[in-house]
Amino acid sequence: MPGIVDVGGWVAPAMELIYEQGTPAFRGQWPKIESLLELAALRPAQGDWSHPALELPVEPSRRARPDAWGASADAAPPALVAPGVLHDNPTGRVAALDEAGVTLQLISPGPSIDAVLGLPSNLGAGVFGAYNRYITAYCRAHPTRLGAVLQLHGSEPRWSAHEVSELRDEPSVRAVSVCLPVRISPEEGNFDPLWDALEEADLPLLHRPALCARIWSPRRLLAYLRGAGVLDRHPRLRVAFFAASPGELPDPSSRLFVVASAAALRGDLVPGTASLLWTSDYPLRGSLGPELEAARRALGPERADEVLVAAPGRFLGLA
């Protein structure tokens, strides 16, 4: 059983780092991506590069969407964090987790990778493949503290299944997220290899709406998984949803989880929500300590142990 688990950590690697991890075929497609890149704005005191780096920008209409990380309007301003934790300083991140009392942090890519939705699926899969090798390398020195969330592409389900099979033995790999464009239905038979691979690897699905077309809300995806019998055919498949309200996930069970920020824990997510996972907004809103204490106060000791330790253990297949 793990200690306190934070499912909301993220990295925002410069695209230069993604390029370095890509296959020769991916690097051969690089000119198509390079024309889309922009210099990222420096974000002082937030663990960013000390010099401008290239990123794949999200289109303005998507930048304005509510993010998937649970940031709240009354969140604390950014605090100083170790330089490079969003790119290439995993040891600095682990030191921050030690200070906050967090045992394991799941790490997903920052918002810029959501722009993959606008790329051809084979090119998007190339970006994800390079990212997956970057993040497993980032977490490799601290696999019990930093959990890699693999990025998969719904338009390339066989490639995604192969990606799971190839990387499942990396000790840091803890979960996956799937990019779902508009013209795709996860109940189609060609998704079976992916569900099979996830169940065989005992890896859960962490659904990030920001990585998907707008129609793929938690409610819509859950309806497809249930209506197509995916949850029946794959009894070990576990799914977590970044959701604003538990009402989006009727009849929660030990296989379905809601991801909530400390701010949400102070609201209506607390009563009656059986499988709740805590997410910080590290490092954009400051150190984890204040958010963690807010979660403890909101939940009380017994419920805090369920949300911060026991439920994440079930989600990750450790309990």
PDB file of C-alpha atoms in Angstrom:
ATOM      1  CA  MET A   1       0.000   0.000   0.000  1.00  0.00           C
ATOM      2  CA  PRO A   2       1.460   3.395  -0.954  1.00  0.00           C
ATOM      3  CA  GLY A   3       1.565   6.448   1.253  1.00  0.00           C
ATOM      4  CA  ILE A   4      -0.033   9.687   0.083  1.00  0.00           C
ATOM      5  CA  VAL A   5      -0.539   9.712  -3.703  1.00  0.00           C
ATOM      6  CA  ASP A   6      -0.984  12.829  -5.842  1.00  0.00           C
ATOM      7  CA  VAL A   7      -2.438  12.025  -9.279  1.00  0.00           C
ATOM      8  CA  GLY A   8      -2.077  15.546 -10.696  1.00  0.00           C
ATOM      9  CA  GLY A   9       1.623  16.147 -11.223  1.00  0.00           C
ATOM     10  CA  TRP A  10       2.788  17.168 -14.671  1.00  0.00           C
ATOM     11  CA  VAL A  11       5.763  18.024 -16.825  1.00  0.00           C
ATOM     12  CA  ALA A  12       5.953  20.420 -19.758  1.00  0.00           C
ATOM     13  CA  PRO A  13       9.025  19.216 -21.601  1.00  0.00           C
ATOM     14  CA  ALA A  14      10.522  21.415 -24.245  1.00  0.00           C
ATOM     15  CA  MET A  15       9.914  19.924 -27.680  1.00  0.00           C
ATOM     16  CA  GLU A  16      13.672  19.667 -28.043  1.00  0.00           C
ATOM     17  CA  LEU A  17      13.556  16.906 -25.413  1.00  0.00           C
ATOM     18  CA  ILE A  18      10.691  15.186 -27.236  1.00  0.00           C
ATOM     19  CA  TYR A  19      12.709  15.258 -30.466  1.00  0.00           C
ATOM     20  CA  GLU A  20      15.681  13.629 -28.756  1.00  0.00           C
ATOM     21  CA  GLN A  21      13.540  10.669 -27.644  1.00  0.00           C
ATOM     22  CA  GLY A  22      11.813  10.129 -30.995  1.00  0.00           C
ATOM     23  CA  THR A  23      12.387   7.277 -33.408  1.00  0.00           C
ATOM     24  CA  PRO A  24      14.221   7.947 -36.705  1.00  0.00           C
ATOM     25  CA  ALA A  25      10.843   7.822 -38.479  1.00  0.00           C
ATOM     26  CA  PHE A  26       9.461  10.450 -36.103  1.00  0.00           C
ATOM     27  CA  ARG A  27      12.492  12.697 -36.505  1.00  0.00           C
ATOM     28  CA  GLY A  28      12.046  12.389 -40.255  1.00  0.00           C
ATOM     29  CA  GLN A  29       8.596  13.973 -39.805  1.00  0.00           C
ATOM     30  CA  TRP A  30      10.010  16.735 -37.616  1.00  0.00           C
ATOM     31  CA  PRO A  31       9.735  19.547 -40.213  1.00  0.00           C
ATOM     32  CA  LYS A  32       5.941  19.151 -40.132  1.00  0.00           C
ATOM     33  CA  ILE A  33       5.954  19.730 -36.386  1.00  0.00           C
ATOM     34  CA  GLU A  34       8.676  22.359 -36.331  1.00  0.00           C
ATOM     35  CA  SER A  35       6.536  24.737 -38.369  1.00  0.00           C
ATOM     36  CA  LEU A  36       3.932  24.678 -35.571  1.00  0.00           C
ATOM     37  CA  LEU A  37       6.256  25.338 -32.640  1.00  0.00           C
ATOM     38  CA  GLU A  38       6.494  28.535 -30.621  1.00  0.00           C
ATOM     39  CA  LEU A  39       8.889  29.786 -27.985  1.00  0.00           C
ATOM     40  CA  ALA A  40       7.340  29.211 -24.580  1.00  0.00           C
ATOM     41  CA  ALA A  41       7.002  32.209 -22.293  1.00  0.00           C
ATOM     42  CA  LEU A  42       9.274  31.982 -19.272  1.00  0.00           C
ATOM     43  CA  ARG A  43       7.401  31.398 -16.020  1.00  0.00           C
ATOM     44  CA  PRO A  44       9.767  32.504 -13.255  1.00  0.00           C
ATOM     45  CA  ALA A  45       9.671  30.651  -9.931  1.00  0.00           C
ATOM     46  CA  GLN A  46       7.614  27.803 -11.371  1.00  0.00           C
ATOM     47  CA  GLY A  47      10.342  25.312 -12.164  1.00  0.00           C
ATOM     48  CA  ASP A  48      10.584  26.282 -15.825  1.00  0.00           C
ATOM     49  CA  TRP A  49      13.626  26.628 -18.040  1.00  0.00           C
ATOM     50  CA  SER A  50      15.779  29.664 -17.340  1.00  0.00           C
ATOM     51  CA  HIS A  51      15.786  30.346 -21.095  1.00  0.00           C
ATOM     52  CA  PRO A  52      13.082  30.143 -23.796  1.00  0.00           C
ATOM     53  CA  ALA A  53      12.289  26.669 -25.124  1.00  0.00           C
ATOM     54  CA  LEU A  54      10.075  25.367 -27.914  1.00  0.00           C
ATOM     55  CA  GLU A  55       6.569  24.090 -27.215  1.00  0.00           C
ATOM     56  CA  LEU A  56       3.640  22.846 -29.282  1.00  0.00           C
ATOM     57  CA  PRO A  57       1.011  25.533 -28.587  1.00  0.00           C
ATOM     58  CA  VAL A  58      -2.639  24.797 -27.959  1.00  0.00           C
ATOM     59  CA  GLU A  59      -5.042  26.746 -30.151  1.00  0.00           C
ATOM     60  CA  PRO A  60      -6.492  29.842 -28.393  1.00  0.00           C
ATOM     61  CA  SER A  61     -10.035  28.416 -28.188  1.00  0.00           C
ATOM     62  CA  ARG A  62      -8.700  25.459 -26.205  1.00  0.00           C
ATOM     63  CA  ARG A  63      -6.441  27.582 -24.022  1.00  0.00           C
ATOM     64  CA  ALA A  64      -9.562  29.209 -22.609  1.00  0.00           C
ATOM     65  CA  ARG A  65     -11.141  25.914 -21.591  1.00  0.00           C
ATOM     66  CA  PRO A  66     -11.189  24.906 -17.938  1.00  0.00           C
ATOM     67  CA  ASP A  67      -8.053  22.906 -17.325  1.00  0.00           C
ATOM     68  CA  ALA A  68      -7.991  19.334 -16.100  1.00  0.00           C
ATOM     69  CA  TRP A  69      -5.815  19.981 -13.110  1.00  0.00           C
ATOM     70  CA  GLY A  70      -8.390  21.383 -10.698  1.00  0.00           C
ATOM     71  CA  ALA A  71      -6.886  24.857 -10.318  1.00  0.00           C
ATOM     72  CA  SER A  72      -9.137  27.174  -8.335  1.00  0.00           C
ATOM     73  CA  ALA A  73      -9.611  30.905  -8.452  1.00  0.00           C
ATOM     74  CA  ASP A  74      -8.543  31.266  -4.806  1.00  0.00           C
ATOM     75  CA  ALA A  75      -5.410  29.127  -5.213  1.00  0.00           C
ATOM     76  CA  ALA A  76      -2.184  30.435  -3.728  1.00  0.00           C
ATOM     77  CA  PRO A  77       0.251  32.280  -6.006  1.00  0.00           C
ATOM     78  CA  PRO A  78       3.245  30.338  -7.289  1.00  0.00           C
ATOM     79  CA  ALA A  79       6.050  29.635  -4.851  1.00  0.00           C
ATOM     80  CA  LEU A  80       9.705  29.022  -5.604  1.00  0.00           C
ATOM     81  CA  VAL A  81      10.401  25.506  -6.790  1.00  0.00           C
ATOM     82  CA  ALA A  82      13.582  23.883  -8.025  1.00  0.00           C
ATOM     83  CA  PRO A  83      14.533  24.938 -11.567  1.00  0.00           C
ATOM     84  CA  GLY A  84      13.779  22.451 -14.303  1.00  0.00           C
ATOM     85  CA  VAL A  85      11.265  20.223 -12.493  1.00  0.00           C
ATOM     86  CA  LEU A  86       8.916  20.640 -15.463  1.00  0.00           C
ATOM     87  CA  HIS A  87      11.605  19.437 -17.848  1.00  0.00           C
ATOM     88  CA  ASP A  88      14.682  17.592 -16.644  1.00  0.00           C
ATOM     89  CA  ASN A  89      15.076  17.811 -12.866  1.00  0.00           C
ATOM     90  CA  PRO A  90      13.233  14.841 -11.329  1.00  0.00           C
ATOM     91  CA  THR A  91      15.445  14.939  -8.222  1.00  0.00           C
ATOM     92  CA  GLY A  92      14.236  18.470  -7.485  1.00  0.00           C
ATOM     93  CA  ARG A  93      10.643  17.261  -7.782  1.00  0.00           C
ATOM     94  CA  VAL A  94      11.265  14.377  -5.392  1.00  0.00           C
ATOM     95  CA  ALA A  95      12.757  16.810  -2.868  1.00  0.00           C
ATOM     96  CA  ALA A  96       9.545  18.867  -3.067  1.00  0.00           C
ATOM     97  CA  LEU A  97       7.458  15.726  -2.556  1.00  0.00           C
ATOM     98  CA  ASP A  98       9.551  14.862   0.498  1.00  0.00           C
ATOM     99  CA  GLU A  99       8.887  18.304   1.942  1.00  0.00           C
ATOM    100  CA  ALA A 100       5.154  17.938   1.359  1.00  0.00           C
ATOM    101  CA  GLY A 101       4.933  14.376   2.692  1.00  0.00           C
ATOM    102  CA  VAL A 102       3.810  12.863  -0.630  1.00  0.00           C
ATOM    103  CA  THR A 103       4.975   9.334  -1.408  1.00  0.00           C
ATOM    104  CA  LEU A 104       4.063   9.014  -5.095  1.00  0.00           C
ATOM    105  CA  GLN A 105       3.101  11.528  -7.770  1.00  0.00           C
ATOM    106  CA  LEU A 106       1.596  10.502 -11.104  1.00  0.00           C
ATOM    107  CA  ILE A 107       3.016  12.641 -13.899  1.00  0.00           C
ATOM    108  CA  SER A 108       1.150  13.617 -17.065  1.00  0.00           C
ATOM    109  CA  PRO A 109       2.188  16.036 -19.817  1.00  0.00           C
ATOM    110  CA  GLY A 110       1.360  19.710 -19.524  1.00  0.00           C
ATOM    111  CA  PRO A 111      -1.381  21.381 -21.552  1.00  0.00           C
ATOM    112  CA  SER A 112       0.724  22.024 -24.654  1.00  0.00           C
ATOM    113  CA  ILE A 113       0.595  18.353 -25.646  1.00  0.00           C
ATOM    114  CA  ASP A 114      -3.189  18.652 -26.028  1.00  0.00           C
ATOM    115  CA  ALA A 115      -2.398  20.268 -29.388  1.00  0.00           C
ATOM    116  CA  VAL A 116      -1.775  16.752 -30.699  1.00  0.00           C
ATOM    117  CA  LEU A 117      -5.560  16.640 -31.265  1.00  0.00           C
ATOM    118  CA  GLY A 118      -5.010  18.881 -34.292  1.00  0.00           C
ATOM    119  CA  LEU A 119      -2.312  16.679 -35.886  1.00  0.00           C
ATOM    120  CA  PRO A 120      -2.764  13.673 -38.185  1.00  0.00           C
ATOM    121  CA  SER A 121      -3.082  10.616 -35.963  1.00  0.00           C
ATOM    122  CA  ASN A 122       0.140   8.959 -37.147  1.00  0.00           C
ATOM    123  CA  LEU A 123       2.098  12.139 -36.421  1.00  0.00           C
ATOM    124  CA  GLY A 124       0.333  12.530 -33.073  1.00  0.00           C
ATOM    125  CA  ALA A 125       1.235   8.960 -32.184  1.00  0.00           C
ATOM    126  CA  GLY A 126       4.850   9.802 -33.001  1.00  0.00           C
ATOM    127  CA  VAL A 127       4.763  12.731 -30.565  1.00  0.00           C
ATOM    128  CA  PHE A 128       3.224  10.511 -27.893  1.00  0.00           C
ATOM    129  CA  GLY A 129       5.769   7.753 -28.483  1.00  0.00           C
ATOM    130  CA  ALA A 130       8.637  10.210 -28.065  1.00  0.00           C
ATOM    131  CA  TYR A 131       6.977  11.708 -24.989  1.00  0.00           C
ATOM    132  CA  ASN A 132       6.481   8.274 -23.431  1.00  0.00           C
ATOM    133  CA  ARG A 133      10.190   7.539 -23.726  1.00  0.00           C
ATOM    134  CA  TYR A 134      11.023  10.963 -22.349  1.00  0.00           C
ATOM    135  CA  ILE A 135       8.774  10.544 -19.295  1.00  0.00           C
ATOM    136  CA  THR A 136       9.967   7.033 -18.473  1.00  0.00           C
ATOM    137  CA  ALA A 137      13.543   8.343 -18.645  1.00  0.00           C
ATOM    138  CA  TYR A 138      12.553  11.286 -16.412  1.00  0.00           C
ATOM    139  CA  CYS A 139      11.060   8.954 -13.793  1.00  0.00           C
ATOM    140  CA  ARG A 140      13.635   6.163 -14.067  1.00  0.00           C
ATOM    141  CA  ALA A 141      15.880   7.294 -11.212  1.00  0.00           C
ATOM    142  CA  HIS A 142      12.930   7.486  -8.793  1.00  0.00           C
ATOM    143  CA  PRO A 143      10.353   4.922  -9.992  1.00  0.00           C
ATOM    144  CA  THR A 144       8.756   4.464  -6.570  1.00  0.00           C
ATOM    145  CA  ARG A 145       8.195   8.224  -6.220  1.00  0.00           C
ATOM    146  CA  LEU A 146       7.436   9.388  -9.781  1.00  0.00           C
ATOM    147  CA  GLY A 147       4.770   7.538 -11.762  1.00  0.00           C
ATOM    148  CA  ALA A 148       4.712   7.899 -15.537  1.00  0.00           C
ATOM    149  CA  VAL A 149       1.313   8.177 -17.251  1.00  0.00           C
ATOM    150  CA  LEU A 150       1.690   6.909 -20.820  1.00  0.00           C
ATOM    151  CA  GLN A 151      -0.034   8.884 -23.589  1.00  0.00           C
ATOM    152  CA  LEU A 152      -1.937   6.822 -26.185  1.00  0.00           C
ATOM    153  CA  HIS A 153      -3.929   7.751 -29.295  1.00  0.00           C
ATOM    154  CA  GLY A 154      -7.500   6.592 -29.842  1.00  0.00           C
ATOM    155  CA  SER A 155      -7.154   6.783 -33.625  1.00  0.00           C
ATOM    156  CA  GLU A 156      -4.201   4.404 -33.438  1.00  0.00           C
ATOM    157  CA  PRO A 157      -5.481   1.661 -31.089  1.00  0.00           C
ATOM    158  CA  ARG A 158      -3.129  -1.069 -32.322  1.00  0.00           C
ATOM    159  CA  TRP A 159      -0.132   1.221 -31.994  1.00  0.00           C
ATOM    160  CA  SER A 160      -1.420   2.143 -28.510  1.00  0.00           C
ATOM    161  CA  ALA A 161      -1.731  -1.524 -27.510  1.00  0.00           C
ATOM    162  CA  HIS A 162       1.824  -2.155 -28.734  1.00  0.00           C
ATOM    163  CA  GLU A 163       3.044   0.889 -26.777  1.00  0.00           C
ATOM    164  CA  VAL A 164       1.539  -0.532 -23.583  1.00  0.00           C
ATOM    165  CA  SER A 165       3.109  -3.936 -24.211  1.00  0.00           C
ATOM    166  CA  GLU A 166       6.514  -2.390 -24.943  1.00  0.00           C
ATOM    167  CA  LEU A 167       6.659  -0.055 -21.930  1.00  0.00           C
ATOM    168  CA  ARG A 168       4.649  -1.931 -19.300  1.00  0.00           C
ATOM    169  CA  ASP A 169       7.801  -3.321 -17.646  1.00  0.00           C
ATOM    170  CA  GLU A 170       9.268   0.128 -17.012  1.00  0.00           C
ATOM    171  CA  PRO A 171       9.013   0.328 -13.198  1.00  0.00           C
ATOM    172  CA  SER A 172       7.717   3.909 -13.236  1.00  0.00           C
ATOM    173  CA  VAL A 173       4.728   3.241 -15.535  1.00  0.00           C
ATOM    174  CA  ARG A 174       1.539   3.518 -13.456  1.00  0.00           C
ATOM    175  CA  ALA A 175      -1.347   4.509 -15.767  1.00  0.00           C
ATOM    176  CA  VAL A 176      -2.301   5.639 -19.275  1.00  0.00           C
ATOM    177  CA  SER A 177      -4.330   8.444 -20.847  1.00  0.00           C
ATOM    178  CA  VAL A 178      -5.949   8.145 -24.284  1.00  0.00           C
ATOM    179  CA  CYS A 179      -6.384  11.018 -26.745  1.00  0.00           C
ATOM    180  CA  LEU A 180      -9.919  10.737 -28.210  1.00  0.00           C
ATOM    181  CA  PRO A 181     -10.622  12.816 -31.335  1.00  0.00           C
ATOM    182  CA  VAL A 182     -14.177  13.538 -32.505  1.00  0.00           C
ATOM    183  CA  ARG A 183     -14.555  10.783 -35.106  1.00  0.00           C
ATOM    184  CA  ILE A 184     -13.937   7.775 -32.935  1.00  0.00           C
ATOM    185  CA  SER A 185     -15.976   5.424 -30.786  1.00  0.00           C
ATOM    186  CA  PRO A 186     -14.178   3.443 -28.100  1.00  0.00           C
ATOM    187  CA  GLU A 187     -16.777   0.686 -28.295  1.00  0.00           C
ATOM    188  CA  GLU A 188     -15.595  -0.337 -31.768  1.00  0.00           C
ATOM    189  CA  GLY A 189     -13.988  -3.776 -31.977  1.00  0.00           C
ATOM    190  CA  ASN A 190     -10.614  -2.392 -32.988  1.00  0.00           C
ATOM    191  CA  PHE A 191     -10.259  -1.041 -29.440  1.00  0.00           C
ATOM    192  CA  ASP A 192     -10.242  -4.538 -27.971  1.00  0.00           C
ATOM    193  CA  PRO A 193      -6.450  -4.933 -28.329  1.00  0.00           C
ATOM    194  CA  LEU A 194      -5.992  -1.791 -26.246  1.00  0.00           C
ATOM    195  CA  TRP A 195      -8.383  -2.893 -23.484  1.00  0.00           C
ATOM    196  CA  ASP A 196      -6.722  -6.330 -23.548  1.00  0.00           C
ATOM    197  CA  ALA A 197      -3.268  -4.766 -23.205  1.00  0.00           C
ATOM    198  CA  LEU A 198      -4.333  -2.542 -20.309  1.00  0.00           C
ATOM    199  CA  GLU A 199      -5.921  -5.415 -18.438  1.00  0.00           C
ATOM    200  CA  GLU A 200      -2.955  -7.709 -19.051  1.00  0.00           C
ATOM    201  CA  ALA A 201      -0.545  -5.005 -17.842  1.00  0.00           C
ATOM    202  CA  ASP A 202      -2.895  -4.127 -14.943  1.00  0.00           C
ATOM    203  CA  LEU A 203      -2.681  -0.438 -15.853  1.00  0.00           C
ATOM    204  CA  PRO A 204      -5.601   1.929 -15.166  1.00  0.00           C
ATOM    205  CA  LEU A 205      -6.968   4.592 -17.501  1.00  0.00           C
ATOM    206  CA  LEU A 206      -6.697   8.217 -16.342  1.00  0.00           C
ATOM    207  CA  HIS A 207      -9.195  10.111 -18.524  1.00  0.00           C
ATOM    208  CA  ARG A 208      -8.182  13.714 -19.157  1.00  0.00           C
ATOM    209  CA  PRO A 209     -10.961  15.652 -20.948  1.00  0.00           C
ATOM    210  CA  ALA A 210      -8.479  18.324 -22.062  1.00  0.00           C
ATOM    211  CA  LEU A 211      -6.650  15.680 -24.108  1.00  0.00           C
ATOM    212  CA  CYS A 212      -9.865  14.753 -25.949  1.00  0.00           C
ATOM    213  CA  ALA A 213     -12.427  16.338 -28.237  1.00  0.00           C
ATOM    214  CA  ARG A 214     -15.125  18.219 -26.350  1.00  0.00           C
ATOM    215  CA  ILE A 215     -17.732  15.481 -26.772  1.00  0.00           C
ATOM    216  CA  TRP A 216     -15.672  13.041 -24.685  1.00  0.00           C
ATOM    217  CA  SER A 217     -16.868  14.200 -21.301  1.00  0.00           C
ATOM    218  CA  PRO A 218     -16.561  11.757 -18.386  1.00  0.00           C
ATOM    219  CA  ARG A 219     -20.277  10.974 -18.718  1.00  0.00           C
ATOM    220  CA  ARG A 220     -20.004  10.242 -22.452  1.00  0.00           C
ATOM    221  CA  LEU A 221     -16.953   8.002 -22.121  1.00  0.00           C
ATOM    222  CA  LEU A 222     -18.491   6.101 -19.211  1.00  0.00           C
ATOM    223  CA  ALA A 223     -21.698   5.555 -21.208  1.00  0.00           C
ATOM    224  CA  TYR A 224     -19.659   4.073 -24.067  1.00  0.00           C
ATOM    225  CA  LEU A 225     -17.609   1.834 -21.800  1.00  0.00           C
ATOM    226  CA  ARG A 226     -20.744   0.513 -20.156  1.00  0.00           C
ATOM    227  CA  GLY A 227     -22.971   0.340 -23.230  1.00  0.00           C
ATOM    228  CA  ALA A 228     -20.348  -1.485 -25.280  1.00  0.00           C
ATOM    229  CA  GLY A 229     -19.744  -3.984 -22.490  1.00  0.00           C
ATOM    230  CA  VAL A 230     -16.075  -2.996 -22.112  1.00  0.00           C
ATOM    231  CA  LEU A 231     -16.302  -2.952 -18.325  1.00  0.00           C
ATOM    232  CA  ASP A 232     -18.038  -6.340 -18.364  1.00  0.00           C
ATOM    233  CA  ARG A 233     -15.491  -7.962 -20.690  1.00  0.00           C
ATOM    234  CA  HIS A 234     -12.545  -6.483 -18.812  1.00  0.00           C
ATOM    235  CA  PRO A 235     -13.339  -6.862 -15.105  1.00  0.00           C
ATOM    236  CA  ARG A 236      -9.918  -5.596 -13.997  1.00  0.00           C
ATOM    237  CA  LEU A 237     -10.052  -2.365 -16.025  1.00  0.00           C
ATOM    238  CA  ARG A 238     -10.055   0.695 -13.748  1.00  0.00           C
ATOM    239  CA  VAL A 239     -10.874   4.250 -14.876  1.00  0.00           C
ATOM    240  CA  ALA A 240     -10.442   7.643 -13.209  1.00  0.00           C
ATOM    241  CA  PHE A 241     -12.133  10.814 -14.461  1.00  0.00           C
ATOM    242  CA  PHE A 242     -11.217  14.444 -13.887  1.00  0.00           C
ATOM    243  CA  ALA A 243     -14.738  15.601 -13.044  1.00  0.00           C
ATOM    244  CA  ALA A 244     -16.358  18.711 -11.603  1.00  0.00           C
ATOM    245  CA  SER A 245     -19.037  16.803  -9.742  1.00  0.00           C
ATOM    246  CA  PRO A 246     -19.693  13.229  -8.618  1.00  0.00           C
ATOM    247  CA  GLY A 247     -23.024  13.543 -10.420  1.00  0.00           C
ATOM    248  CA  GLU A 248     -21.109  13.019 -13.650  1.00  0.00           C
ATOM    249  CA  LEU A 249     -20.314   9.486 -12.492  1.00  0.00           C
ATOM    250  CA  PRO A 250     -23.470   7.801 -11.230  1.00  0.00           C
ATOM    251  CA  ASP A 251     -23.120   4.648  -9.164  1.00  0.00           C
ATOM    252  CA  PRO A 252     -19.389   4.919  -8.402  1.00  0.00           C
ATOM    253  CA  SER A 253     -17.678   1.625  -7.673  1.00  0.00           C
ATOM    254  CA  SER A 254     -14.248   0.335  -6.785  1.00  0.00           C
ATOM    255  CA  ARG A 255     -13.364   0.460 -10.510  1.00  0.00           C
ATOM    256  CA  LEU A 256     -14.508   4.041 -11.192  1.00  0.00           C
ATOM    257  CA  PHE A 257     -12.774   7.010  -9.602  1.00  0.00           C
ATOM    258  CA  VAL A 258     -13.252  10.791  -9.472  1.00  0.00           C
ATOM    259  CA  VAL A 259     -10.199  13.068  -9.455  1.00  0.00           C
ATOM    260  CA  ALA A 260     -10.619  16.208  -7.336  1.00  0.00           C
ATOM    261  CA  SER A 261      -8.488  19.125  -6.213  1.00  0.00           C
ATOM    262  CA  ALA A 262      -8.220  20.348  -2.643  1.00  0.00           C
ATOM    263  CA  ALA A 263     -10.570  23.199  -3.566  1.00  0.00           C
ATOM    264  CA  ALA A 264     -13.181  20.714  -4.795  1.00  0.00           C
ATOM    265  CA  LEU A 265     -12.806  18.663  -1.625  1.00  0.00           C
ATOM    266  CA  ARG A 266     -14.109  21.660   0.300  1.00  0.00           C
ATOM    267  CA  GLY A 267     -17.293  21.543  -1.771  1.00  0.00           C
ATOM    268  CA  ASP A 268     -19.920  19.034  -2.841  1.00  0.00           C
ATOM    269  CA  LEU A 269     -17.539  16.277  -3.905  1.00  0.00           C
ATOM    270  CA  VAL A 270     -17.104  15.085  -0.334  1.00  0.00           C
ATOM    271  CA  PRO A 271     -20.517  13.619   0.617  1.00  0.00           C
ATOM    272  CA  GLY A 272     -21.177  10.147  -0.735  1.00  0.00           C
ATOM    273  CA  THR A 273     -18.288   9.932  -3.176  1.00  0.00           C
ATOM    274  CA  ALA A 274     -16.875   6.450  -2.757  1.00  0.00           C
ATOM    275  CA  SER A 275     -13.741   6.522  -4.906  1.00  0.00           C
ATOM    276  CA  LEU A 276     -12.095   9.922  -4.752  1.00  0.00           C
ATOM    277  CA  LEU A 277      -8.499  10.701  -5.772  1.00  0.00           C
ATOM    278  CA  TRP A 278      -6.634  13.852  -4.764  1.00  0.00           C
ATOM    279  CA  THR A 279      -4.823  16.017  -7.305  1.00  0.00           C
ATOM    280  CA  SER A 280      -2.573  18.948  -6.572  1.00  0.00           C
ATOM    281  CA  ASP A 281      -1.771  21.616  -9.126  1.00  0.00           C
ATOM    282  CA  TYR A 282       1.972  21.228  -8.632  1.00  0.00           C
ATOM    283  CA  PRO A 283       3.987  23.247  -9.366  1.00  0.00           C
ATOM    284  CA  LEU A 284       1.852  26.003 -10.894  1.00  0.00           C
ATOM    285  CA  ARG A 285       0.078  27.046  -7.700  1.00  0.00           C
ATOM    286  CA  GLY A 286       2.860  26.674  -5.182  1.00  0.00           C
ATOM    287  CA  SER A 287       4.096  23.874  -2.959  1.00  0.00           C
ATOM    288  CA  LEU A 288       1.957  20.843  -2.233  1.00  0.00           C
ATOM    289  CA  GLY A 289       1.921  21.409   1.532  1.00  0.00           C
ATOM    290  CA  PRO A 290      -0.962  23.942   1.753  1.00  0.00           C
ATOM    291  CA  GLU A 291      -3.151  21.936  -0.653  1.00  0.00           C
ATOM    292  CA  LEU A 292      -2.491  18.753   1.259  1.00  0.00           C
ATOM    293  CA  GLU A 293      -3.384  20.384   4.558  1.00  0.00           C
ATOM    294  CA  ALA A 294      -6.556  21.822   3.012  1.00  0.00           C
ATOM    295  CA  ALA A 295      -7.540  18.340   1.869  1.00  0.00           C
ATOM    296  CA  ARG A 296      -6.959  16.925   5.343  1.00  0.00           C
ATOM    297  CA  ARG A 297      -9.059  19.654   6.951  1.00  0.00           C
ATOM    298  CA  ALA A 298     -11.869  19.212   4.451  1.00  0.00           C
ATOM    299  CA  LEU A 299     -12.037  15.443   4.793  1.00  0.00           C
ATOM    300  CA  GLY A 300     -11.146  14.694   8.388  1.00  0.00           C
ATOM    301  CA  PRO A 301      -8.598  12.032   9.421  1.00  0.00           C
ATOM    302  CA  GLU A 302     -10.510   8.879   8.475  1.00  0.00           C
ATOM    303  CA  ARG A 303     -11.789  10.140   5.124  1.00  0.00           C
ATOM    304  CA  ALA A 304      -8.388  11.679   4.333  1.00  0.00           C
ATOM    305  CA  ASP A 305      -6.741   8.286   4.667  1.00  0.00           C
ATOM    306  CA  GLU A 306      -9.304   6.848   2.211  1.00  0.00           C
ATOM    307  CA  VAL A 307      -8.865   9.619  -0.372  1.00  0.00           C
ATOM    308  CA  LEU A 308      -5.108  10.148  -0.095  1.00  0.00           C
ATOM    309  CA  VAL A 309      -3.923   6.574   0.454  1.00  0.00           C
ATOM    310  CA  ALA A 310      -6.496   3.757   0.176  1.00  0.00           C
ATOM    311  CA  ALA A 311      -8.393   4.810  -2.981  1.00  0.00           C
ATOM    312  CA  PRO A 312      -5.188   5.583  -4.920  1.00  0.00           C
ATOM    313  CA  GLY A 313      -3.892   2.172  -3.896  1.00  0.00           C
ATOM    314  CA  ARG A 314      -6.966   0.523  -5.434  1.00  0.00           C
ATOM    315  CA  PHE A 315      -6.720   2.666  -8.573  1.00  0.00           C
ATOM    316  CA  LEU A 316      -3.080   1.716  -9.096  1.00  0.00           C
ATOM    317  CA  GLY A 317      -3.720  -1.949  -8.372  1.00  0.00           C
ATOM    318  CA  LEU A 318      -1.576  -1.878  -5.215  1.00  0.00           C
ATOM    319  CA  ALA A 319      -4.347  -2.852  -2.795  1.00  0.00           C
TER     320      ALA A 319
END
